[in-house]
PDB file of C-alpha atoms in Angstrom:
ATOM      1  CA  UNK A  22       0.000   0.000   0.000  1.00  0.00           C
ATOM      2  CA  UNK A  23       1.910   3.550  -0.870  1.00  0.00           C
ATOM      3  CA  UNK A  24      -0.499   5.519   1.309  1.00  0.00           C
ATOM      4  CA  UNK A  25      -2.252   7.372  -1.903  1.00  0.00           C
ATOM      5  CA  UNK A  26      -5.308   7.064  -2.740  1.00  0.00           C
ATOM      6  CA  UNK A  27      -7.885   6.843  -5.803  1.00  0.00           C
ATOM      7  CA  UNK A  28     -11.706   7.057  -6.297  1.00  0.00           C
ATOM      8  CA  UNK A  29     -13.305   5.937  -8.148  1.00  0.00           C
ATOM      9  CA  UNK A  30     -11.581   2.214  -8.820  1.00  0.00           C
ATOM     10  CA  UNK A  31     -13.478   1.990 -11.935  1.00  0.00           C
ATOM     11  CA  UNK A  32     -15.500   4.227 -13.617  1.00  0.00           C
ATOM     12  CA  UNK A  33     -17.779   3.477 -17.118  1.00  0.00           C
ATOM     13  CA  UNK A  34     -19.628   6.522 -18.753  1.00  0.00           C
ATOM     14  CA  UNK A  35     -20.605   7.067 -22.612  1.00  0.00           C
ATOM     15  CA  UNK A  36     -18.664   9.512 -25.133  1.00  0.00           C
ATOM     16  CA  UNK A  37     -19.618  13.006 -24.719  1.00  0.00           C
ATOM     17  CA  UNK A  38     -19.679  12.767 -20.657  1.00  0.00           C
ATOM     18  CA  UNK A  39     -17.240  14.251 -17.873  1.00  0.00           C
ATOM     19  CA  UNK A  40     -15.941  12.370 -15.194  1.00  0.00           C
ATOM     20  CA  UNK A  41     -14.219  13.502 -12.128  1.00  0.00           C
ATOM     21  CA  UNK A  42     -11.519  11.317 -10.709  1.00  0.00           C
ATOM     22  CA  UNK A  43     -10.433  11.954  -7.117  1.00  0.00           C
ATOM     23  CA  UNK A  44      -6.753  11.024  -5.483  1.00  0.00           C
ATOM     24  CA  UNK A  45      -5.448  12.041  -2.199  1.00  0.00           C
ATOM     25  CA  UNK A  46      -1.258  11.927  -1.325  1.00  0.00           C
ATOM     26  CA  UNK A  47       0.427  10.142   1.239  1.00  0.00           C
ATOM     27  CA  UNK A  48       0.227  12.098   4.647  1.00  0.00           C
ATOM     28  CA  UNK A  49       2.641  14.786   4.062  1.00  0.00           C
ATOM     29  CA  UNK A  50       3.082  14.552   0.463  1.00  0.00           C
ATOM     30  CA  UNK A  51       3.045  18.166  -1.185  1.00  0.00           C
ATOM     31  CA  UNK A  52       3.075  16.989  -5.102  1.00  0.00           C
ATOM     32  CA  UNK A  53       0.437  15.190  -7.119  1.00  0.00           C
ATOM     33  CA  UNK A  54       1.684  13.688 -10.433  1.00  0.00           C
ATOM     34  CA  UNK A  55      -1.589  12.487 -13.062  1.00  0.00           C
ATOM     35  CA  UNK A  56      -0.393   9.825 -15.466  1.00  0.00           C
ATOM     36  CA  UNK A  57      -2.657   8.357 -18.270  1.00  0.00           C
ATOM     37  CA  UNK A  58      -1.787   4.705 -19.139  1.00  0.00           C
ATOM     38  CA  UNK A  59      -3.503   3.197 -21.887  1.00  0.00           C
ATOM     39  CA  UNK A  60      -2.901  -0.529 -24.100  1.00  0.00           C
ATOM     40  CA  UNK A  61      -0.894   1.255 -26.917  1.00  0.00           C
ATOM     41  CA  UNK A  62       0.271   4.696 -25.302  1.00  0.00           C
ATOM     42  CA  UNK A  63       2.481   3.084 -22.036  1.00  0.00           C
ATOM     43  CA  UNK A  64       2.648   5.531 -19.214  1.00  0.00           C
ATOM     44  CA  UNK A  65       2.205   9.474 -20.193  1.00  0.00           C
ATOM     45  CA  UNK A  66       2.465  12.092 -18.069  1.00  0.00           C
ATOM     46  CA  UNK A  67      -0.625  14.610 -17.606  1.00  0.00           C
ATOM     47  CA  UNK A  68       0.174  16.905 -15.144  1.00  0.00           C
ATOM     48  CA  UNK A  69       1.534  17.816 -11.725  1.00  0.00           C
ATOM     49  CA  UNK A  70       0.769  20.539  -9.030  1.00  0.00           C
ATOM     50  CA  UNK A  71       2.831  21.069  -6.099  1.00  0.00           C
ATOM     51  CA  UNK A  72       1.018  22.748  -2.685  1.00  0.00           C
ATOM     52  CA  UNK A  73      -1.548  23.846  -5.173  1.00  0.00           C
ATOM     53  CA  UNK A  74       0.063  25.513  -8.092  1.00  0.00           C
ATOM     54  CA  UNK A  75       0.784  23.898 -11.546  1.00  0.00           C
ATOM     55  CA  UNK A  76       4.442  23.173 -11.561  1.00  0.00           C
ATOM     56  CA  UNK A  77       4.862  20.854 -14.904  1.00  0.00           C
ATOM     57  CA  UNK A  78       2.218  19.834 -17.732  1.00  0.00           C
ATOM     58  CA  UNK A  79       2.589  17.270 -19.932  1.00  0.00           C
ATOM     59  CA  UNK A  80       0.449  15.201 -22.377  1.00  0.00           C
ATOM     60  CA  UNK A  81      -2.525  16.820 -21.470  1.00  0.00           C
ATOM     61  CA  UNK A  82      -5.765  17.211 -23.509  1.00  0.00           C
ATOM     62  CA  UNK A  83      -7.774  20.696 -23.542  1.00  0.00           C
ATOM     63  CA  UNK A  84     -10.268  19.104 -22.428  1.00  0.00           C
ATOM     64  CA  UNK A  85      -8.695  17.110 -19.502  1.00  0.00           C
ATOM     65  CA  UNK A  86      -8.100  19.846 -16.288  1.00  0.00           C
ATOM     66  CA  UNK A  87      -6.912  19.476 -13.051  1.00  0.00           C
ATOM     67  CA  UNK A  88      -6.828  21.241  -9.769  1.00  0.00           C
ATOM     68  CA  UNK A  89      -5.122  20.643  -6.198  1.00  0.00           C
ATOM     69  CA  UNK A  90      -7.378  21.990  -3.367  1.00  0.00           C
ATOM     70  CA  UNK A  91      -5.547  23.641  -0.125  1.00  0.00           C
ATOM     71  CA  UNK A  92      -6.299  19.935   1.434  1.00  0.00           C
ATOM     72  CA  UNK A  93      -3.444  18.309  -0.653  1.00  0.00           C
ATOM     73  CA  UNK A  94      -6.027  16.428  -2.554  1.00  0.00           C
ATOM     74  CA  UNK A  95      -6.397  16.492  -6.111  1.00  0.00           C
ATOM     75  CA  UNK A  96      -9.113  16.143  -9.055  1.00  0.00           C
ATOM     76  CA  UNK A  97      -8.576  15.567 -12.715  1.00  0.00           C
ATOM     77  CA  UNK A  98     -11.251  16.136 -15.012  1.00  0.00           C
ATOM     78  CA  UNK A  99     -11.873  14.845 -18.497  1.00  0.00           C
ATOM     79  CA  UNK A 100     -14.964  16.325 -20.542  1.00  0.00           C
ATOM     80  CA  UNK A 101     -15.923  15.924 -23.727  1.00  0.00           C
ATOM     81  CA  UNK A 102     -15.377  12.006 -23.750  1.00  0.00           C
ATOM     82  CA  UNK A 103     -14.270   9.911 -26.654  1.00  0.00           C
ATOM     83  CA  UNK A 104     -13.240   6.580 -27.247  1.00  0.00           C
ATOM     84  CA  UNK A 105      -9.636   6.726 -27.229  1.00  0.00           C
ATOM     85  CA  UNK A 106     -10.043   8.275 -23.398  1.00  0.00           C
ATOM     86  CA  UNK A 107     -10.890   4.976 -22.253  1.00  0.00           C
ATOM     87  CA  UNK A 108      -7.182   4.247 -19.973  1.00  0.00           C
ATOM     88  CA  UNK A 109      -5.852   3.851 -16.290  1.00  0.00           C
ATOM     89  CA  UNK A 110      -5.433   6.565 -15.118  1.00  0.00           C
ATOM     90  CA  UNK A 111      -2.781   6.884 -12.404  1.00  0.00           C
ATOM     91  CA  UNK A 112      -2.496   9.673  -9.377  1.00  0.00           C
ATOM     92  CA  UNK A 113       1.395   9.789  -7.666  1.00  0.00           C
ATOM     93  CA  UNK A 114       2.519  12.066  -5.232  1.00  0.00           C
ATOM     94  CA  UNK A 115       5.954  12.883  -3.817  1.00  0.00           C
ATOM     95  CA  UNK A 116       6.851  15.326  -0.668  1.00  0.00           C
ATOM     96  CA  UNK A 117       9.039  17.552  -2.786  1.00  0.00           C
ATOM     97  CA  UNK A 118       8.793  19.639  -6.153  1.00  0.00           C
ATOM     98  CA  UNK A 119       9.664  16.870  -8.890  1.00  0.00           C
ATOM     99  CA  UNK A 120      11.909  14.201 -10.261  1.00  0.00           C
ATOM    100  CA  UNK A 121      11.565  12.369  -6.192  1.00  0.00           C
ATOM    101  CA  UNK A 122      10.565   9.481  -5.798  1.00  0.00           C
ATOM    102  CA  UNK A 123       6.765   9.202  -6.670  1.00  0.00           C
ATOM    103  CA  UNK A 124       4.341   6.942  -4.872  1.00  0.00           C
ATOM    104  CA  UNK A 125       1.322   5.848  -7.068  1.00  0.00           C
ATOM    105  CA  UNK A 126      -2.290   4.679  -6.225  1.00  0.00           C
ATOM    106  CA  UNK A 127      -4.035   2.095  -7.522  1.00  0.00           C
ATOM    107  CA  UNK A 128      -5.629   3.949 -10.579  1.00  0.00           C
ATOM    108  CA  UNK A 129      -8.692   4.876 -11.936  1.00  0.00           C
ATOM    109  CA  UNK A 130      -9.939   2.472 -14.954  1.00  0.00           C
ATOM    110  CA  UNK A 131     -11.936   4.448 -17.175  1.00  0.00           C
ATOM    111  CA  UNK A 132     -14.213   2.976 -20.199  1.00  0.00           C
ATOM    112  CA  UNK A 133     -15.698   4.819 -22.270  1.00  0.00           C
ATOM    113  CA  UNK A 134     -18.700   3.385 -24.517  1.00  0.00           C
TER     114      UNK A 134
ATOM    115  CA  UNK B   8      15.112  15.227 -19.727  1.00  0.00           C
ATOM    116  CA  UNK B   9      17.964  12.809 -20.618  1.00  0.00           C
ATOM    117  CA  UNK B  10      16.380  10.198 -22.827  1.00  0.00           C
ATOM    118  CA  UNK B  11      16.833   6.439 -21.943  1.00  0.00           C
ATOM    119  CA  UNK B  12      16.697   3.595 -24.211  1.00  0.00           C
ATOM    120  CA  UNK B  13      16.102   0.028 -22.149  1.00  0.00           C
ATOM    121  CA  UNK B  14      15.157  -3.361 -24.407  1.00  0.00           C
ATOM    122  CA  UNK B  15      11.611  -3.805 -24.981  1.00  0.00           C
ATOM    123  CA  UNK B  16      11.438  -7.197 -23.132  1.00  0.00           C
ATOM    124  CA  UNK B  17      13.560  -9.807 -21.828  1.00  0.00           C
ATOM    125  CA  UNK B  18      12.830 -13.432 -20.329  1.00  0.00           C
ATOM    126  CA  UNK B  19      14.256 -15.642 -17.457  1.00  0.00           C
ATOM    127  CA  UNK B  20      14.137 -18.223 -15.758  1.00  0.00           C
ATOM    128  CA  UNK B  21      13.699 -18.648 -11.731  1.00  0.00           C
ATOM    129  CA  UNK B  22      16.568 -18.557  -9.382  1.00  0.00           C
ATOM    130  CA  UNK B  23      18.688 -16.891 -11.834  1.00  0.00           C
ATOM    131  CA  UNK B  24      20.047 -13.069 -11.844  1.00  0.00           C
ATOM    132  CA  UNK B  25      18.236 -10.475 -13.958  1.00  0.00           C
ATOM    133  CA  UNK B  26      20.362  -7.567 -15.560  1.00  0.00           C
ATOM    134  CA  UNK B  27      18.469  -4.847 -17.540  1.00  0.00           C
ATOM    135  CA  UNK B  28      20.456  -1.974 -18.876  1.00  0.00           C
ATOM    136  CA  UNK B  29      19.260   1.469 -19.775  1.00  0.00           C
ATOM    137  CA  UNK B  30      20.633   3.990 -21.613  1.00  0.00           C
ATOM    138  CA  UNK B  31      20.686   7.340 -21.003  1.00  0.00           C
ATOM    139  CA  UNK B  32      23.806   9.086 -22.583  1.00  0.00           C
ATOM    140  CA  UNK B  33      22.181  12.537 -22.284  1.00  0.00           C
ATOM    141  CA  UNK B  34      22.147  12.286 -18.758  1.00  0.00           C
ATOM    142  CA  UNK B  35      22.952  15.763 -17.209  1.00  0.00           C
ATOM    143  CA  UNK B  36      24.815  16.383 -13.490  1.00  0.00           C
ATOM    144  CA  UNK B  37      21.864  16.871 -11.520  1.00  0.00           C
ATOM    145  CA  UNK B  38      20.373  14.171 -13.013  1.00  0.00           C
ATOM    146  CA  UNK B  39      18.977  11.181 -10.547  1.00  0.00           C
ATOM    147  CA  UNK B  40      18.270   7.248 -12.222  1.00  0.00           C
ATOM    148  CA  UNK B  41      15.231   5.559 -10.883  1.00  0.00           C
ATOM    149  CA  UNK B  42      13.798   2.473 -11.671  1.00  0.00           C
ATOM    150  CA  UNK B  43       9.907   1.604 -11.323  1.00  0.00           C
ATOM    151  CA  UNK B  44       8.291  -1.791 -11.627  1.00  0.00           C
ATOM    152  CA  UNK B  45       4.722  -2.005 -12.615  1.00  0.00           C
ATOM    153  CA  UNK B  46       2.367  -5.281 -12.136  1.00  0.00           C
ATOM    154  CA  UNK B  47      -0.398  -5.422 -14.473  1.00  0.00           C
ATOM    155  CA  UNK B  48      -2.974  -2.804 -13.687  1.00  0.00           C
ATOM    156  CA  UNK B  49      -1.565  -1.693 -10.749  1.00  0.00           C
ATOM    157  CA  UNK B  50       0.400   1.557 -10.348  1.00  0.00           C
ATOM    158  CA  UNK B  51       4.188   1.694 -10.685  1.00  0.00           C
ATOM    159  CA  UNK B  52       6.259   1.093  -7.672  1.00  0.00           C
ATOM    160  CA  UNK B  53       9.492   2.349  -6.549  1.00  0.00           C
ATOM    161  CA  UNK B  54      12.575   0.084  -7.017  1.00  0.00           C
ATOM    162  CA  UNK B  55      15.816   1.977  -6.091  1.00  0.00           C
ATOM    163  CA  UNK B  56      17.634   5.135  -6.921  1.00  0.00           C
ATOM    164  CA  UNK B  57      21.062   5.913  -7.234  1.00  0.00           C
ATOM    165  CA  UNK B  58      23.674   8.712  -8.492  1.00  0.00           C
ATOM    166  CA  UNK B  59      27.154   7.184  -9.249  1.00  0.00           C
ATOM    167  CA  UNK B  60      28.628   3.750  -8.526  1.00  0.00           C
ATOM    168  CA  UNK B  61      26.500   0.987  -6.747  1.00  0.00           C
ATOM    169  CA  UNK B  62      23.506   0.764  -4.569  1.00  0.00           C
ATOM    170  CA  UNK B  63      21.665  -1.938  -2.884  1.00  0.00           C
ATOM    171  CA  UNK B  64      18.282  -2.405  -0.854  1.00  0.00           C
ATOM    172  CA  UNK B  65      16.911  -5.492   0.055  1.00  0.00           C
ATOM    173  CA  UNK B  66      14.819  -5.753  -3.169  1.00  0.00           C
ATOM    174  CA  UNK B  67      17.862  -5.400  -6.410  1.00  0.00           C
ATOM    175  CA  UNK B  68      20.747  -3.206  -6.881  1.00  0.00           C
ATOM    176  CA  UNK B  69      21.631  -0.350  -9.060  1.00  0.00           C
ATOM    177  CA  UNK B  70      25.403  -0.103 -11.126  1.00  0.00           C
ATOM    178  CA  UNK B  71      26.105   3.143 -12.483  1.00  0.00           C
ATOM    179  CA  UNK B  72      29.525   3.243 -14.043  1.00  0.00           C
ATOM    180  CA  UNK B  73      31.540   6.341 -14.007  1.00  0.00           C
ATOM    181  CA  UNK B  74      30.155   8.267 -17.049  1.00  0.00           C
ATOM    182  CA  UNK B  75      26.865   7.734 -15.689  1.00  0.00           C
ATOM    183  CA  UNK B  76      25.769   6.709 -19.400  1.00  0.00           C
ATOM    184  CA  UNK B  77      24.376   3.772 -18.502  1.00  0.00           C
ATOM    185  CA  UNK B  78      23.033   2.435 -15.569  1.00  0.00           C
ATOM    186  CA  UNK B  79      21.927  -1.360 -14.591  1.00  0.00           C
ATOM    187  CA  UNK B  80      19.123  -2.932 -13.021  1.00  0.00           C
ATOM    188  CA  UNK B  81      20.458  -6.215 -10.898  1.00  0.00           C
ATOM    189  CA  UNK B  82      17.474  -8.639  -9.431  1.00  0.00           C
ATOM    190  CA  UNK B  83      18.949 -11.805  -7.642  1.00  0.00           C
ATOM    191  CA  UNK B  84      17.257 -14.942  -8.009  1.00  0.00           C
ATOM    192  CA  UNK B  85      14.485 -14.137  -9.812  1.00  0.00           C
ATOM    193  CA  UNK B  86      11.090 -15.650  -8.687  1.00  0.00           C
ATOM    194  CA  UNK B  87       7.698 -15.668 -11.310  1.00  0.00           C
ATOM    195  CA  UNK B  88       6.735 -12.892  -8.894  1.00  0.00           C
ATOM    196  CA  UNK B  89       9.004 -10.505 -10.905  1.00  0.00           C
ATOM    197  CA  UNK B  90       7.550 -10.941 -13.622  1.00  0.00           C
ATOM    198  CA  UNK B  91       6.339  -7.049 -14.284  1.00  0.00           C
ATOM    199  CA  UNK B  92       7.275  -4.223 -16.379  1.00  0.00           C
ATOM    200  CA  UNK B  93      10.236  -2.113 -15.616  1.00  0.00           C
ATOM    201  CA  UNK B  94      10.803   1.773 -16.149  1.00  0.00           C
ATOM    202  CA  UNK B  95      14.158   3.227 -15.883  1.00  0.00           C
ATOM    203  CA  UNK B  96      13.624   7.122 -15.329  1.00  0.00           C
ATOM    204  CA  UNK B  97      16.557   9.674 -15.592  1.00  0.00           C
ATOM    205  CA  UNK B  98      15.476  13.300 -13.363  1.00  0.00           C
ATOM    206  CA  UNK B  99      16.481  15.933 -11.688  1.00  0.00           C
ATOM    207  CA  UNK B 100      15.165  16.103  -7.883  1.00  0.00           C
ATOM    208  CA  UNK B 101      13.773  18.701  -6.421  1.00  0.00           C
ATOM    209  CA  UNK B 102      13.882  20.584 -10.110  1.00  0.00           C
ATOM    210  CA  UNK B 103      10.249  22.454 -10.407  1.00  0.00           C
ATOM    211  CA  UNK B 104       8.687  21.592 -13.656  1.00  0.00           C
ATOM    212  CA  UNK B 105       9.921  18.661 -14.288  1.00  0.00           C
ATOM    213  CA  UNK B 106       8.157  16.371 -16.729  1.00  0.00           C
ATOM    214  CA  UNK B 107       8.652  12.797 -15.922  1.00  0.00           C
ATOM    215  CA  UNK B 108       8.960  10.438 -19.139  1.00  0.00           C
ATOM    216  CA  UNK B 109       8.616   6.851 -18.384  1.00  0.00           C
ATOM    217  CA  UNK B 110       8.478   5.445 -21.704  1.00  0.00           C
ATOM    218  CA  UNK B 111       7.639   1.730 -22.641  1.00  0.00           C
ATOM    219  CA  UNK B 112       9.916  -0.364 -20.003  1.00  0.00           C
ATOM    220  CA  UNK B 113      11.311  -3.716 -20.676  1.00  0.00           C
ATOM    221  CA  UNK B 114       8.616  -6.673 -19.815  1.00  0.00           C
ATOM    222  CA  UNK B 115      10.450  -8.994 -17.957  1.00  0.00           C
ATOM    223  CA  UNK B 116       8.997 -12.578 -18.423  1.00  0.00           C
ATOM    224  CA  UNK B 117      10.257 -15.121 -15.553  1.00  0.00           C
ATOM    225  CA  UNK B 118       9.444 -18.572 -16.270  1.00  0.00           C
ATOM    226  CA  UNK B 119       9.228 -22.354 -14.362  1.00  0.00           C
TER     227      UNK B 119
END
């Protein structure tokens, strides 16, 4: 168990939908990390936030968004559904600004129908 | 980010040492080397890390040779358990806005 958390486990909608997924970081932890991880794609990198402020983007859509509330916790949200969306999607955290060592959660499987 | 370059997969059998090599030739001075392993549909999970020569936990250890070019992955006695994915990542810590690129890992297959 790395200590961070992610709701929902799994999570099926239809195209055109927005989801929220939740994660909350090891006690402590001041970085959230979002990774997508899909068949063909491997692991990409979305986003990260550190003590609530955007500190590195990667990969991520327009239409995916994320915030870190003054809890620690995080939220990503993808709108707009499509197919192709349908991926783990994977919430680390780390208790400094980046390149630590990150601890992951269990992930959020999405399908999208 | 440095880039690494690690072999796409790689199979063994149990009781015997696993060595998986990444490359990384771009690596620059503040640059750390982590490696991840990741179980199927679980989340990646933190191996070792290391800066220049050797390091060991109770899980594998890490050679880095002098140029840092290179770095490689040891696991003793392999069991089917290790049988997993595994992401070599080349960083800076504590470096704000880093963007961490994991890219495909080598699937290590351990077999009876």
């Amino acid at each position: 168990d790395s200590g961070v958390t992610q709701t929902p486990k799994h999570l099926i909608t239809a195209t055109g939908q927005r989801v929220t997924l939740r994660c909350s970081p090891r006690s402590g932890d001041l970085s959230v990390y979002w990774y997508q991880q899909s068949l063909d794609q491997g692991l990409q990198f979305l986003i990260q936030y550190y003590n609530g402020e955007e500190r590195a983007k990667g990969n991520i859509l327009e239409r995916f968004s994320a915030q870190q509330f003054p809890d620690l916790h995080s939220e990503l949200n993808l709108s707009s559904l499509e197919l192709g969306d349908s991926a783990l999607y994977f919430c680390a955290s780390s208790d400094r600004t980046g390149g630590e060592t990150q601890y992951f959660g269990p992930g959020t499987r999405l399908l999208v129908l | 980010l440095a880039k690494t370059t690690q072999p796409i997969s790689m199979d063994s059998y149990e009781g015997q040492e696993v060595n998986i090599t990444c490359s990384h030739n771009n690596i620059a001075t503040n640059d750390y080397i982590t490696w991840y392993q990741q179980f199927p549909s679980q989340g990646p999970r933190f191996i070792i890390q290391g800066y220049k020569t050797k390091v060991t936990n109770e899980v594998a250890s890490l050679f880095i040779p002098a140029d840092r070019k290179s770095s490689t992955l040891s696991l003793p006695r392999v069991s089917l358990s290790d049988t997993a994915v595994y992401y070599c990542l080349v960083a800076p810590r504590d470096q704000a806005g880093t963007a961490l690129i994991f890219g495909k890992g080598t699937t290590l297959s351990v077999s009876s």
